[in-house]
């Protein structure tokens, strides 16, 4: 490490901040994949994995909202009938896309990607959700921009910028460290931490943002899935599951687009891995669908925990 005299005050502050406070990481990332993640060569997601206790509690509460034991097969609310207002908080370190100052055209494109994905127009099942732009804020703050994955910085940023209630989606664009593409809070987290609610994404993951192969907007789609209550398709491995019956079992996250991958074998686990599902870790070009079960699960989660904007 360079001597303190060779470092700027800002650099020293950043090092101290990182050393003293935990930075968000991907709980599903193997240590051997850290270098790939740092260069955005594989998908990463910093959304926390729910504990067994959380899963059991949420399952009880959400199951109470499902109309029948097989309600996963049909969404309770009409496709597109739940209008979600969206606030985009563009955090940057200066002018221009390279500095994170995302232009309005990319924000509009991201909304279009969300609406296409959640309406089923990209090839999957339609869901109850439609997204509409409520507003855009722009904040020039180099610390927030480059250290938004550090817990105290994330808290400062969100506390200052968060708008609306449980049913309002707050999207923060910044440049997190560790190769993270994004993360989200789950619906049941809102009651205890309303100001922390929302989705954070790498600014260049927006459509046309330059973070290829993750610049078609599906990091946003994936993280909004968590915000609506969906888990990773590979959560818990073959014997675990995502609480949805129509997503095939998957032992671990899939990267790239490994057509035909089948990590859970035998009669108990029919079908190949769901590599085209938005809640896996494949490249943007590979993922294009939610299942009917995911649509119903997200609907039940939001009906339980996000009743109004």
mmCIF file of C-alpha atoms in Angstrom, residues 4 68-69 105 131 148 155-156 178 227 258 265 269 285:
data_model
loop_
_atom_site.group_PDB
_atom_site.id
_atom_site.type_symbol
_atom_site.label_atom_id
_atom_site.label_comp_id
_atom_site.label_asym_id
_atom_site.label_seq_id
_atom_site.Cartn_x
_atom_site.Cartn_y
_atom_site.Cartn_z
ATOM 1 C CA UNK A 4 -0.135 7.994 3.643
ATOM 2 C CA UNK A 68 -55.859 -21.714 -2.229
ATOM 3 C CA UNK A 69 -53.104 -24.252 -1.696
ATOM 4 C CA UNK A 105 -32.865 7.975 -22.295
ATOM 5 C CA UNK A 131 -43.974 0.404 -13.607
ATOM 6 C CA UNK A 148 -22.582 2.744 -2.124
ATOM 7 C CA UNK A 155 -27.635 4.261 4.705
ATOM 8 C CA UNK A 156 -26.649 7.933 4.241
ATOM 9 C CA UNK A 178 -16.518 -5.799 -5.403
ATOM 10 C CA UNK A 227 -38.014 -6.270 -4.188
ATOM 11 C CA UNK A 258 -25.198 -22.876 -20.420
ATOM 12 C CA UNK A 265 -30.769 -35.139 -11.456
ATOM 13 C CA UNK A 269 -35.812 -33.248 -9.940
ATOM 14 C CA UNK A 285 -29.233 -12.047 -23.334
#
